[in-house]
Coordinates of N, CA and C and ligand atoms in Angstrom, one line a residue:
X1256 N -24.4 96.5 73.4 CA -24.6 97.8 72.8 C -23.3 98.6 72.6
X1257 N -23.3 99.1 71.9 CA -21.8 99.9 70.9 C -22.2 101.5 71.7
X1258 N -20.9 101.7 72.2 CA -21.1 102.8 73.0 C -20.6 103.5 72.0
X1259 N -20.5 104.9 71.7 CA -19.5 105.8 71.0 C -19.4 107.3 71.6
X1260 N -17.9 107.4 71.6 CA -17.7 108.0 72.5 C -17.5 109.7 71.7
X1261 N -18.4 110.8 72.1 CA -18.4 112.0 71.5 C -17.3 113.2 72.5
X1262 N -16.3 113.6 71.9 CA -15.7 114.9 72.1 C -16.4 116.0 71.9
X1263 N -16.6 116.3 72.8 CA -16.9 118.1 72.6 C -16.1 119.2 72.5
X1264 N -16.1 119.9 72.6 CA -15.9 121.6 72.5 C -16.6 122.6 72.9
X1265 N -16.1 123.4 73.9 CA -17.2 124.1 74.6 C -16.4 125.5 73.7
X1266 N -16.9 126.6 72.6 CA -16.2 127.7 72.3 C -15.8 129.0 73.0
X1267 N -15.6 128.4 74.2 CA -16.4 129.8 75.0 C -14.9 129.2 76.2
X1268 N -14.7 130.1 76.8 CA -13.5 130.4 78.1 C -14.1 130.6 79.3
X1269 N -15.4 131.7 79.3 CA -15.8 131.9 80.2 C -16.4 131.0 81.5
X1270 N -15.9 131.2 82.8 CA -16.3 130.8 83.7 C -17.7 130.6 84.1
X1271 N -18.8 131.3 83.4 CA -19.9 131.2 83.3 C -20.7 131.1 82.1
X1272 N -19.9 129.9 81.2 CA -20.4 130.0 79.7 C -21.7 129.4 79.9
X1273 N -22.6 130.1 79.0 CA -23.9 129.5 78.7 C -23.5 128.7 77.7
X1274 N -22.5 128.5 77.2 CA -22.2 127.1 75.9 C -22.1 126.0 77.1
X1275 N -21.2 126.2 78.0 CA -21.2 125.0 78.9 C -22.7 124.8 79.4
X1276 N -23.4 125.5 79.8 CA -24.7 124.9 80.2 C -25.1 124.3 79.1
X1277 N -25.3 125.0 78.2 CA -25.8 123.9 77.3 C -25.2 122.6 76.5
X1278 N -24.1 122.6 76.8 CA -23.3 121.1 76.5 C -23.7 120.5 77.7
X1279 N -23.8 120.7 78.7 CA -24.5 120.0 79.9 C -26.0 119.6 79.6
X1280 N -26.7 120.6 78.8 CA -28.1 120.3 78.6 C -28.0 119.1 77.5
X1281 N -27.1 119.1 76.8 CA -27.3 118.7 75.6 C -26.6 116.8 76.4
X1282 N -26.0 116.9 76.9 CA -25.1 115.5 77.2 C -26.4 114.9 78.6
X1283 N -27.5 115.5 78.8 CA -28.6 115.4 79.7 C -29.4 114.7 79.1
X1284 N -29.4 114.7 77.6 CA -30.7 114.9 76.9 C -30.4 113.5 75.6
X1285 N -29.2 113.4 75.6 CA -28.4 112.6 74.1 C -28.8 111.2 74.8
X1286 N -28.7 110.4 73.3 CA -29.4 108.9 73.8 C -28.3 108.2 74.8
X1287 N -28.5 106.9 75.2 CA -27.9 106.5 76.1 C -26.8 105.8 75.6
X1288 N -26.5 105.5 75.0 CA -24.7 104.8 73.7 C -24.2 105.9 72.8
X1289 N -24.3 107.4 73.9 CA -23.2 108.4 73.5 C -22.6 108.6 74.8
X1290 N -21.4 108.4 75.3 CA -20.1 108.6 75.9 C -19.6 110.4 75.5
X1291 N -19.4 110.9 76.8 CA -19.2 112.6 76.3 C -17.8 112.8 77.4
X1292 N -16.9 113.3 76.2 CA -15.5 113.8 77.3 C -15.5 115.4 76.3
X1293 N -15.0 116.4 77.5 CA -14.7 117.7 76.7 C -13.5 117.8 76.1
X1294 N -13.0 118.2 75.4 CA -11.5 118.4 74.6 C -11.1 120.1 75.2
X1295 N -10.5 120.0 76.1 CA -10.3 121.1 76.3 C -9.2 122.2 75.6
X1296 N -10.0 123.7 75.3 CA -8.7 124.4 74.4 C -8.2 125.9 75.0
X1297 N -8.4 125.8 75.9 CA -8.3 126.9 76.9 C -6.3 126.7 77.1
X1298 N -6.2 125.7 77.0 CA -4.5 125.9 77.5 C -3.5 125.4 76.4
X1299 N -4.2 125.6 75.1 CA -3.3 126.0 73.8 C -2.4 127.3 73.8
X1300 N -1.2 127.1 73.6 CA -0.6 128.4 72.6 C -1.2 128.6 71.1
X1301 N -0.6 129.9 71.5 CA -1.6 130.5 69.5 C -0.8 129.4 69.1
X1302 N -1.5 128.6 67.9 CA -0.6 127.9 66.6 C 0.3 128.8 65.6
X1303 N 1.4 128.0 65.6 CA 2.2 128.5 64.6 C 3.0 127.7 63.8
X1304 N 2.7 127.4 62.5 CA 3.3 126.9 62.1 C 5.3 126.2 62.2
X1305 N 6.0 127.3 63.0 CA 7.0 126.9 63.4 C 7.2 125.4 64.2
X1306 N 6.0 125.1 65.0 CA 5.9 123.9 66.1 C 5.5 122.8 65.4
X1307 N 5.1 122.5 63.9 CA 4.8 121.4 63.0 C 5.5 120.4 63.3
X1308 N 7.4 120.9 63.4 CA 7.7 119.4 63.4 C 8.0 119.1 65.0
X1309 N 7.6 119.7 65.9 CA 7.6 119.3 67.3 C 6.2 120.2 68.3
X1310 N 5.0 119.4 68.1 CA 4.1 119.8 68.8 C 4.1 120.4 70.1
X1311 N 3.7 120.7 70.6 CA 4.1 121.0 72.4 C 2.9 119.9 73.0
X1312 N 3.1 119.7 74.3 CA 2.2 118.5 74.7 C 0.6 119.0 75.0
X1313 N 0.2 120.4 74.9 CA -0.9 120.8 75.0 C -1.7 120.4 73.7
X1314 N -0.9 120.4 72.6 CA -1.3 120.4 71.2 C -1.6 119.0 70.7
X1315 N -0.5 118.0 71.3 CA -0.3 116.9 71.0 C -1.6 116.2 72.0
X1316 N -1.9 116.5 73.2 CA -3.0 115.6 73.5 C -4.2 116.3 73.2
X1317 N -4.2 117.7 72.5 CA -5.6 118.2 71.7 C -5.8 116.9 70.6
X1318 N -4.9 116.7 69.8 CA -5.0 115.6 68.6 C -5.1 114.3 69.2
X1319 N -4.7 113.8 70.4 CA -5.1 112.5 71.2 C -6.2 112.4 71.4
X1320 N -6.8 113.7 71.9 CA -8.4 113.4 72.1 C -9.6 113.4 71.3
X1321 N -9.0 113.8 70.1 CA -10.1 114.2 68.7 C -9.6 112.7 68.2
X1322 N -8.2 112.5 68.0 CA -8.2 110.4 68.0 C -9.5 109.9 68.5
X1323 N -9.4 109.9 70.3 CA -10.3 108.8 70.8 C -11.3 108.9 70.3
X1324 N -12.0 110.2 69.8 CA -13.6 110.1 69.8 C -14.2 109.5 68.5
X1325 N -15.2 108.9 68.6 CA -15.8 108.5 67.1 C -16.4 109.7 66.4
X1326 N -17.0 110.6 67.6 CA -17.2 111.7 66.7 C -17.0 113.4 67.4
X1327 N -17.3 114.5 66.8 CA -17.0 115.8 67.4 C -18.1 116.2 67.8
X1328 N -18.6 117.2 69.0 CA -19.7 118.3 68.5 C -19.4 119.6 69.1
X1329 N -19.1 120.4 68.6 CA -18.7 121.6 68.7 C -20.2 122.5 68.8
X1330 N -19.8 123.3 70.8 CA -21.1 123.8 71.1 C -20.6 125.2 71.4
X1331 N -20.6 126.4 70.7 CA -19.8 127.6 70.9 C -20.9 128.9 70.9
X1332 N -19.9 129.8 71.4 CA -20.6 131.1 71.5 C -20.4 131.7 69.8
X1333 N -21.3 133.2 69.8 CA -20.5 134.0 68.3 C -20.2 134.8 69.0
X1334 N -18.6 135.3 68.6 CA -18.3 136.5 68.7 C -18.0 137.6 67.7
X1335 N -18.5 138.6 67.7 CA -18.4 139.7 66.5 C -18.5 138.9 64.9
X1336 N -20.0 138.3 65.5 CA -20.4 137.3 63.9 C -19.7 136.6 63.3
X1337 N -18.7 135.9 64.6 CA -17.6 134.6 63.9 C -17.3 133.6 65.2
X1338 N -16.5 132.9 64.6 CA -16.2 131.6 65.5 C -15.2 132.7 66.5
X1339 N -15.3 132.0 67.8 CA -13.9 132.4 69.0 C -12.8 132.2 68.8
X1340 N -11.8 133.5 68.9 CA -10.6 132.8 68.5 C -10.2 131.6 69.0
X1341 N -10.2 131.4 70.4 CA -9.8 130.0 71.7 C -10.0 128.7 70.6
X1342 N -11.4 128.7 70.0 CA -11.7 127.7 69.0 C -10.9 127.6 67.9
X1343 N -11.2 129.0 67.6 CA -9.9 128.7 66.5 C -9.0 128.5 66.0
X1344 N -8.8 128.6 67.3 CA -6.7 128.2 67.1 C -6.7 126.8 67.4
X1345 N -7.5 125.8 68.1 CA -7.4 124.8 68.6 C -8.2 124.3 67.5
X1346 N -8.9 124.5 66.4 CA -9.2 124.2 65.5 C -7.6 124.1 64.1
X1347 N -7.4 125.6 64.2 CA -5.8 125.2 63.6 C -4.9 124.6 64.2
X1348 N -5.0 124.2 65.3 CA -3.8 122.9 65.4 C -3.9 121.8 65.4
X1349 N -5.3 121.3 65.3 CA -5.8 119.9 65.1 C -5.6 119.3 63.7
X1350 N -5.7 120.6 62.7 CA -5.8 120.4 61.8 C -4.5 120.4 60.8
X1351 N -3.2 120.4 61.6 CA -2.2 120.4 61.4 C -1.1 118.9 62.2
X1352 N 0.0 118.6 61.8 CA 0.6 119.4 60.6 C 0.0 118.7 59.3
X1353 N 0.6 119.3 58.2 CA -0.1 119.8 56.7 C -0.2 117.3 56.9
X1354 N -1.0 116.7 56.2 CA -1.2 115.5 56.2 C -1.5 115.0 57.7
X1355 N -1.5 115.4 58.2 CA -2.1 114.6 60.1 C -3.4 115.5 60.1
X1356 N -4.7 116.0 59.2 CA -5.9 116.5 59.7 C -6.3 115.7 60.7
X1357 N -6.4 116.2 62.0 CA -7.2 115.6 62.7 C -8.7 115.4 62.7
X1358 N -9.5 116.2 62.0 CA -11.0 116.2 60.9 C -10.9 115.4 59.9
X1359 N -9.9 114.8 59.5 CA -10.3 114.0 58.2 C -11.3 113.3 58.6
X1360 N -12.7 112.9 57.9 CA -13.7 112.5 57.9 C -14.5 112.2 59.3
X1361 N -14.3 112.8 60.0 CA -14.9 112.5 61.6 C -16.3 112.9 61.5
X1362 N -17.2 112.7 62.0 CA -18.6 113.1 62.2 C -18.9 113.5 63.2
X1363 N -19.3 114.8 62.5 CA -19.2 116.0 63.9 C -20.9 116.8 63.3
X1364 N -20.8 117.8 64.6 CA -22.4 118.4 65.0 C -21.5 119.8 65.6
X1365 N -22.5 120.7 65.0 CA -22.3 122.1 65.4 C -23.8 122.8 65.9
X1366 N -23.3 123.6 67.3 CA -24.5 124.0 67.6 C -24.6 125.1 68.8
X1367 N -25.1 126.1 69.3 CA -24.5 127.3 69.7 C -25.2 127.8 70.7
X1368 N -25.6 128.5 71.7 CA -26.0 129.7 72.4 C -25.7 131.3 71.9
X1369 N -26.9 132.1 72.4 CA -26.6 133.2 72.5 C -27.6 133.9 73.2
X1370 N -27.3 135.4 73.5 CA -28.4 135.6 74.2 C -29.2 136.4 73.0
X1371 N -28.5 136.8 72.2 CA -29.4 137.6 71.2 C -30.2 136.3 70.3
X1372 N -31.1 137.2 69.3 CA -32.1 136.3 69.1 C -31.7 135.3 68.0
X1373 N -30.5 135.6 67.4 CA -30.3 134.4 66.3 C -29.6 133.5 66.7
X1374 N -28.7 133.5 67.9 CA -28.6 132.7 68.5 C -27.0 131.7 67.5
X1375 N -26.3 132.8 67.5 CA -25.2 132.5 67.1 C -24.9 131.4 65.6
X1376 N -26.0 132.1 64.3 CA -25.9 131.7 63.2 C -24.9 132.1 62.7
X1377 N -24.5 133.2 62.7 CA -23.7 133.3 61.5 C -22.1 133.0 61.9
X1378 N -21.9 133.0 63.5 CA -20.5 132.0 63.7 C -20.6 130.6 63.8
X1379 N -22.0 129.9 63.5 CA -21.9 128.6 62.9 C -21.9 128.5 61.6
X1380 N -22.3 129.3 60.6 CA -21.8 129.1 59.5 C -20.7 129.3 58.5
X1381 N -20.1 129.8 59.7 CA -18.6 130.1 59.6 C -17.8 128.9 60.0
X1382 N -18.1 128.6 61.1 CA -17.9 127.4 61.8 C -17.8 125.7 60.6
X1383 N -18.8 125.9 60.1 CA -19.0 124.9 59.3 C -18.7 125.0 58.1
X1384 N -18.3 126.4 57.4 CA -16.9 126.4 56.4 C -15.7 125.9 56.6
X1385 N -14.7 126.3 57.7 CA -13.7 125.7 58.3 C -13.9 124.5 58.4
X1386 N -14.7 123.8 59.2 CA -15.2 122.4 59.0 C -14.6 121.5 57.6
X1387 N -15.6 122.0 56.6 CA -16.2 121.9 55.8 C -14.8 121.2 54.9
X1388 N -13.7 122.9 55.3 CA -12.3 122.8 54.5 C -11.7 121.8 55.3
X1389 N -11.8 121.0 56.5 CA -11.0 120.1 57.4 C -11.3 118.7 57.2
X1390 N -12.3 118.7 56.1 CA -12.9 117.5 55.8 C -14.0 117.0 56.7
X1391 N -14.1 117.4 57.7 CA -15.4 116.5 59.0 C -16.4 116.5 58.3
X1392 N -17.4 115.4 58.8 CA -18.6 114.8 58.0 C -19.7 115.3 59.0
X1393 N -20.2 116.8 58.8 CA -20.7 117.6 59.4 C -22.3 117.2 59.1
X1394 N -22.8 117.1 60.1 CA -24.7 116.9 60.3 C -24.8 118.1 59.7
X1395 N -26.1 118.0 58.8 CA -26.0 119.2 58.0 C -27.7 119.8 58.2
X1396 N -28.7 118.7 58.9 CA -29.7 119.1 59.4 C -29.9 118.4 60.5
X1397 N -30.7 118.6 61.6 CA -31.5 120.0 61.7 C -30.3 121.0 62.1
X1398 N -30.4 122.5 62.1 CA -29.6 123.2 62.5 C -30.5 123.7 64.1
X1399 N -29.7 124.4 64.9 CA -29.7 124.6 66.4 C -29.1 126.2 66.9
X1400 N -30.3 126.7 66.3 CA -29.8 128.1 67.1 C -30.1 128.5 68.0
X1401 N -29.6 128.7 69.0 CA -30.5 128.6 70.5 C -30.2 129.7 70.9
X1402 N -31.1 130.7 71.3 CA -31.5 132.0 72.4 C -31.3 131.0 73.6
X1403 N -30.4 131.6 74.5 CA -30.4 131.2 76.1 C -31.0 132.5 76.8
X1404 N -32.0 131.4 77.6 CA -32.6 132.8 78.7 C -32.7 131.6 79.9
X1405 N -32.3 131.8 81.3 CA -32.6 131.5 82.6 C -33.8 130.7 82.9
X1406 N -34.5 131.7 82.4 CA -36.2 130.9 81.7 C -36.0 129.4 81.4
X1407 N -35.4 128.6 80.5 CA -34.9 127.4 80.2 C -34.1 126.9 80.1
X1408 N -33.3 127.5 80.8 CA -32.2 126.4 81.6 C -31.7 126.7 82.9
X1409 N -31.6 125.7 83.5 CA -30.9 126.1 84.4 C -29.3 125.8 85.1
X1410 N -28.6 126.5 86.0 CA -27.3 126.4 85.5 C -26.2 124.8 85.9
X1411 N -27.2 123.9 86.1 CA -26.6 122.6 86.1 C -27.0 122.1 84.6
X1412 N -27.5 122.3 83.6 CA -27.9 122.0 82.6 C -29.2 121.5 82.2
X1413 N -29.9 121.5 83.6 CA -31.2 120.8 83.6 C -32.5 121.7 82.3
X1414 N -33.1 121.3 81.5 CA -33.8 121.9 80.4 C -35.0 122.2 80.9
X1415 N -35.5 123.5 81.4 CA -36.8 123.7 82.0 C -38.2 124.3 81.3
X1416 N -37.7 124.2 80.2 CA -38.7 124.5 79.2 C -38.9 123.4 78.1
X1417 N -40.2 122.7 77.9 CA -40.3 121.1 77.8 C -40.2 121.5 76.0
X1418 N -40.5 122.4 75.4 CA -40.5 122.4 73.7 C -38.9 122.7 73.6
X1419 N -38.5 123.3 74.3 CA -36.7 123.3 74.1 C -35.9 122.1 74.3
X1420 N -36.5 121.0 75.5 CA -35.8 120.1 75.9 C -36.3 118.8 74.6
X1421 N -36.9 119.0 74.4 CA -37.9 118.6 72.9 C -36.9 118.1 71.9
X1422 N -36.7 120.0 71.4 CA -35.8 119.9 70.0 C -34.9 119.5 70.8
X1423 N -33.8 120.0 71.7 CA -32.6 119.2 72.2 C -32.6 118.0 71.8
X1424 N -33.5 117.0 72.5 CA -33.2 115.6 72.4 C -33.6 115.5 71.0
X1425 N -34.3 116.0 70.2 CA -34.3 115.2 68.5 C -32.8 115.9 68.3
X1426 N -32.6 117.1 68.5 CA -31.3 117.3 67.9 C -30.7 116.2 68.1
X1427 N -30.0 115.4 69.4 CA -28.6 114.6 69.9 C -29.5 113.3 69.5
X1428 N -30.5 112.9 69.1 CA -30.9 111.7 68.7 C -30.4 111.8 67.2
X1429 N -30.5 113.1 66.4 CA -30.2 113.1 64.6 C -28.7 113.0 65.1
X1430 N -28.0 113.4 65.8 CA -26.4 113.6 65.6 C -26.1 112.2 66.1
X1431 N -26.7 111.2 66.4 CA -26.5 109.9 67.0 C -26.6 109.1 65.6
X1432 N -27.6 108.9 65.0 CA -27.8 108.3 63.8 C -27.0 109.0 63.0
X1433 N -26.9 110.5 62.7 CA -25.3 110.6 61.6 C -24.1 110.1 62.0
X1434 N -23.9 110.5 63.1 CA -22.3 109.4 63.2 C -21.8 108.2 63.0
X1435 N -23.1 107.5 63.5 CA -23.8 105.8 63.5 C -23.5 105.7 61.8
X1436 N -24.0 106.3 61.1 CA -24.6 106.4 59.5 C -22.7 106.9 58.7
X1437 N -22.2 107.8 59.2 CA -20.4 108.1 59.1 C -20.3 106.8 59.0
X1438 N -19.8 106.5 60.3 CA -19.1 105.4 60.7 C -18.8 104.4 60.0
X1439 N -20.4 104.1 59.9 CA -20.7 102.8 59.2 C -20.0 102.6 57.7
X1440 N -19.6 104.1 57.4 CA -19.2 103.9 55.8 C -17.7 104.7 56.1
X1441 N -17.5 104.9 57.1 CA -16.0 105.5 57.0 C -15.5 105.2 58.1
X1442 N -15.0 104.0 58.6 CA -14.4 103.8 60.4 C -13.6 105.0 60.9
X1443 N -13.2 105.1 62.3 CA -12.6 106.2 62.5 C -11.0 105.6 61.9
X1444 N -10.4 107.0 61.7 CA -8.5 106.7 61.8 C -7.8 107.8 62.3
X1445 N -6.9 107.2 62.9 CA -6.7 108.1 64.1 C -5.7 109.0 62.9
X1446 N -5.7 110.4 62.7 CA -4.7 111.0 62.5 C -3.7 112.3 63.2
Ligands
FNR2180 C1 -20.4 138.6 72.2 N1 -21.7 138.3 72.1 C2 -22.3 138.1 70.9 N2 -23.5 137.6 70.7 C3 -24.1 137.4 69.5 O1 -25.2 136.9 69.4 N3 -23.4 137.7 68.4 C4 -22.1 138.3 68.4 O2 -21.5 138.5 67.4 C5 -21.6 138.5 69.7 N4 -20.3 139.0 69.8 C6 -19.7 139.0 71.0 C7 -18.3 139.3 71.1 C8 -17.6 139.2 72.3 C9 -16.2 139.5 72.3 C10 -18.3 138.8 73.5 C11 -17.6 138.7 74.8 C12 -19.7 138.5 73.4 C13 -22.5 138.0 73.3 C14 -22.5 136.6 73.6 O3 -23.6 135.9 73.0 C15 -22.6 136.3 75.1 O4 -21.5 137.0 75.8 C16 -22.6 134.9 75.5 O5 -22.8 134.7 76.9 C17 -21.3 134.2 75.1 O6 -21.4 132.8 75.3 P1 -20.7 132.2 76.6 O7 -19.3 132.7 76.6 O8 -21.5 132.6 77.8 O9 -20.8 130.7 76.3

């Protein structure tokens, strides 16, 4: 069986991210030949174009680990109706320098918490513009807005509400078959 191995993204800093619970729910729930390591972006400097032609090593193993993985899924908070900066910037350095996108065609999944009730749409759609401009071969249905309430989850990631743990697993079952379905027509390359 062909394992493949998925990078995450947790959008969130907080020591008690409800994105981390639910990357924990969601890596609970995903079929058994997805492999899950986090890409951590908590200990980037802002990007600046100045460092293009000498990365610093925080930056250079952010792009080592978006190499290893066959695909992305980015599981973030909204803040003030947009993506986190933390993301963001670890998003602009992946994506740099100008010919090394580290998105060029990767097959990735976007998908969010919140506590309000839309549940962090309109910084996924934001999210999946940037994307979009980085080239990644973005699951484009089902989409996954998720209201977090205590109610259904709990803080090891365990899914305690069975129609939530439901869509969960069809979600990471469709993001299994798109990358499978990427792949198949575009191998990874490391850039
Ligand atoms: C928020 N929150 C929030 N929620 C939302 O649904 N839409 C929004 O635009 C915002 N904006 C926002 C800005 C900032 C700076 C903070 C700190 C928070 C609330 C947010 O959903 C809540 O804090 C979540 O717990 C954030 O996810 P993590 O960090 O717990 O994963």
């Amino acid at each position: 069986m062909t394992t493949y191995q998925v990078g995450y993204f947790v959008g969130s800093l907080s020591s008690t991210s409800i994105n981390r619970v639910l990357s924990h729910a969601l890596i609970r729930l995903a079929p058994p030949d997805l492999a899950f390591a986090e890409i951590p972006i908590g200990n980037l400097p802002l990007y600046s174009p100045d460092h293009d032609a000498d990365f610093p090593p925080e930056a250079t193993a952010l792009k080592e680990a978006i190499g290893r993985s066959d695909a992305l899924l980015f599981v973030t908070p909204e803040y003030n109706r947009s993506i986190p900066g933390a993301l963001k910037n670890a998003i602009d350095w992946a994506s740099r320098p100008w010919g090394r996108n580290s998105f060029h065609h990767v097959p990735a999944a976007v998908i969010g918490a919140s506590i309000g009730q839309i549940g962090t749409a309109v910084a996924q759609q934001s999210l999946r513009g940037v994307l979009s401009f980085c080239n990644a071969r973005q699951m484009t249905a089902p989409e996954a807005y998720i209201q977090y309430s205590p109610d259904k989850f709990a803080p090891d990631g365990e899914v305690t509400d069975e129609s939530t743990a439901a869509f969960l697993r069809d979600f990471m079952a469709e993001f299994r078959e798109h990358l499978a379905r990427v792949l198949t027509v575009i191998p990874r390359e490391n850039l």
